[in-house]
XYZ file of C-alpha atoms in Angstrom:
196
model
C 17.318 -29.229 44.548
C 14.884 -29.316 41.619
C 11.794 -29.616 43.817
C 13.188 -27.050 46.250
C 13.761 -24.534 43.452
C 10.187 -24.967 42.265
C 8.911 -24.569 45.833
C 10.907 -21.365 46.281
C 9.685 -20.084 42.898
C 6.112 -20.681 44.001
C 6.758 -18.953 47.340
C 8.307 -15.967 45.565
C 5.316 -15.782 43.249
C 2.943 -15.959 46.233
C 4.708 -13.105 48.025
C 5.211 -10.881 45.009
C 2.037 -11.737 43.123
C -0.581 -12.831 45.673
C -3.308 -12.699 43.054
C -1.726 -15.766 41.411
C -0.827 -17.576 44.615
C -0.494 -21.339 44.370
C -1.020 -23.900 47.109
C 2.355 -25.471 47.836
C 0.971 -29.011 47.659
C 0.437 -28.616 43.909
C 3.828 -26.989 43.207
C 5.077 -30.015 41.282
C 2.410 -29.572 38.584
C 2.234 -25.785 38.687
C 4.475 -25.179 35.694
C 2.346 -27.388 33.439
C -1.165 -26.571 34.644
C -1.281 -23.098 36.106
C -3.986 -20.640 34.983
C -2.293 -18.841 32.138
C 0.664 -18.873 29.846
C 2.147 -15.707 31.366
C 2.009 -17.248 34.824
C 3.714 -20.417 33.576
C 6.399 -18.337 31.886
C 7.017 -16.425 35.121
C 7.217 -19.617 37.176
C 9.509 -21.149 34.573
C 11.821 -18.106 34.762
C 11.846 -18.204 38.563
C 12.533 -21.913 38.494
C 15.456 -21.485 36.071
C 17.075 -18.747 38.161
C 16.590 -20.564 41.459
C 17.690 -23.923 40.083
C 21.028 -22.358 39.073
C 21.809 -21.420 42.690
C 23.817 -23.314 45.256
C 22.052 -26.112 47.078
C 21.722 -23.977 50.219
C 19.847 -21.213 48.380
C 16.609 -21.928 50.255
C 18.311 -21.284 53.605
C 20.155 -18.243 52.290
C 16.911 -16.745 51.036
C 15.437 -17.084 54.530
C 18.484 -15.723 56.358
C 19.845 -12.987 54.127
C 19.480 -9.329 55.024
C 16.123 -7.907 53.896
C 14.741 -11.384 53.193
C 13.347 -11.907 56.690
C 9.563 -12.134 56.532
C 9.423 -9.857 59.583
C 11.542 -7.198 57.869
C 9.436 -4.262 56.666
C 11.154 -4.421 53.255
C 10.701 -8.188 52.758
C 7.773 -7.988 50.369
C 9.275 -5.048 48.483
C 12.594 -6.858 48.033
C 10.998 -10.129 46.920
C 8.682 -8.266 44.543
C 11.687 -6.497 43.032
C 13.406 -9.870 42.500
C 10.329 -11.378 40.839
C 9.503 -8.352 38.686
C 13.076 -8.092 37.447
C 13.188 -11.781 36.552
C 9.834 -11.512 34.806
C 11.052 -8.562 32.680
C 13.946 -10.567 31.221
C 13.105 -11.942 27.788
C 16.111 -14.083 26.864
C 17.266 -17.345 28.392
C 20.922 -16.290 28.237
C 20.082 -13.228 30.329
C 18.371 -15.413 32.940
C 21.658 -17.308 33.254
C 23.447 -14.004 33.835
C 20.818 -13.069 36.430
C 21.520 -16.367 38.195
C 25.225 -15.584 38.201
C 24.618 -12.110 39.613
C 22.448 -13.588 42.359
C 25.239 -16.013 43.269
C 27.767 -13.157 43.249
C 25.509 -11.172 45.592
C 25.160 -14.172 47.858
C 28.951 -14.535 47.997
C 29.424 -10.839 48.773
C 31.147 -9.987 45.478
C 28.583 -7.246 44.838
C 26.307 -5.366 47.217
C 22.515 -5.464 47.107
C 22.233 -2.056 45.431
C 24.716 -3.019 42.701
C 22.928 -6.368 42.236
C 19.622 -4.614 41.535
C 21.242 -2.044 39.224
C 22.956 -4.763 37.216
C 19.854 -6.941 37.003
C 17.815 -3.950 35.838
C 20.168 -3.687 32.859
C 19.345 -7.274 31.853
C 15.755 -6.398 31.041
C 16.847 -3.411 28.968
C 19.491 -4.815 26.637
C 19.795 -7.450 23.934
C 22.091 -10.313 24.932
C 24.439 -9.962 21.947
C 25.066 -6.318 22.869
C 25.754 -7.336 26.461
C 28.220 -10.060 25.447
C 30.260 -7.351 23.715
C 31.696 -6.639 27.191
C 33.870 -9.764 26.844
C 35.357 -8.426 23.602
C 36.136 -4.958 24.943
C 37.325 -5.846 28.434
C 40.892 -4.545 28.009
C 40.196 -1.847 25.424
C 40.407 1.871 26.202
C 39.057 4.886 24.366
C 36.930 2.862 21.951
C 35.068 4.415 19.030
C 31.286 4.388 18.889
C 29.379 1.305 17.690
C 25.737 0.278 18.050
C 26.665 -2.225 20.767
C 28.578 0.379 22.740
C 25.674 2.820 22.565
C 23.390 0.081 23.939
C 25.885 -0.666 26.742
C 26.138 3.024 27.597
C 22.340 3.294 27.684
C 22.223 0.720 30.510
C 25.169 2.351 32.335
C 27.767 -0.349 31.628
C 30.034 1.951 29.595
C 30.912 5.610 29.979
C 31.400 7.946 27.063
C 32.777 11.376 26.394
C 33.155 13.524 23.332
C 36.636 14.141 21.995
C 37.178 17.014 19.607
C 40.201 16.945 17.385
C 40.839 19.238 14.428
C 37.247 20.476 14.545
C 35.758 16.958 14.443
C 33.920 15.498 17.424
C 33.718 11.783 18.118
C 32.297 9.803 21.022
C 34.788 7.696 22.959
C 33.737 4.752 25.171
C 35.288 3.064 28.206
C 34.074 0.284 30.492
C 33.003 1.542 33.913
C 32.718 -0.258 37.279
C 29.197 -1.497 36.485
C 30.359 -2.969 33.177
C 33.309 -4.607 34.910
C 31.030 -6.141 37.558
C 28.540 -7.293 34.915
C 31.373 -9.032 33.081
C 33.024 -10.770 36.037
C 29.936 -11.457 38.189
C 27.303 -11.965 35.500
C 28.576 -12.862 32.068
C 31.655 -14.875 33.046
C 31.108 -15.685 36.732
C 32.906 -19.033 36.477
C 36.104 -17.155 35.533
C 35.597 -14.062 37.718
C 39.128 -14.290 39.131
C 40.753 -13.677 35.762
C 39.295 -10.157 35.475
C 41.297 -7.337 37.044
C 40.644 -3.620 36.952
C 43.458 -1.777 35.280
């Protein structure tokens, strides 16, 4: 699987970023010797995400809807995958991306939800994101910095409650936050999370 993941990472880079295309016969040394640091970082990120997939990921990538090379959206979809992975700046968030990709593959989330959730990963700090585990069962939570960050990437909803002339913001986990928690953050225990 390790060599296959690197091969797929190189193929994804070739499709999405043809200006940095690599010949497949040198894929094994690409991570160490490729032209620039940014390119090595991108290949390393792709490798990490792909290596965390099931062993049949290569076949799934070829067969899945919108991943057919003949499909008019193939390049656009692959580019979106690569650009999203490249925008993630924390290793923990790459692990969550891998989990979301597996959840998409298993049909736990649709393609549109997958891309919305992965977009959030490049726009939030991991510690703020992990707050979802702490607030899973809470309702009508008061405002904190973490909750503002989660709302800003559409994982929490908020409303303003006015009581006795004082207004406060109240936060609740929405469907996107729930899916991020069960399919991304804690995929191994997805079955234990239930919507109330």
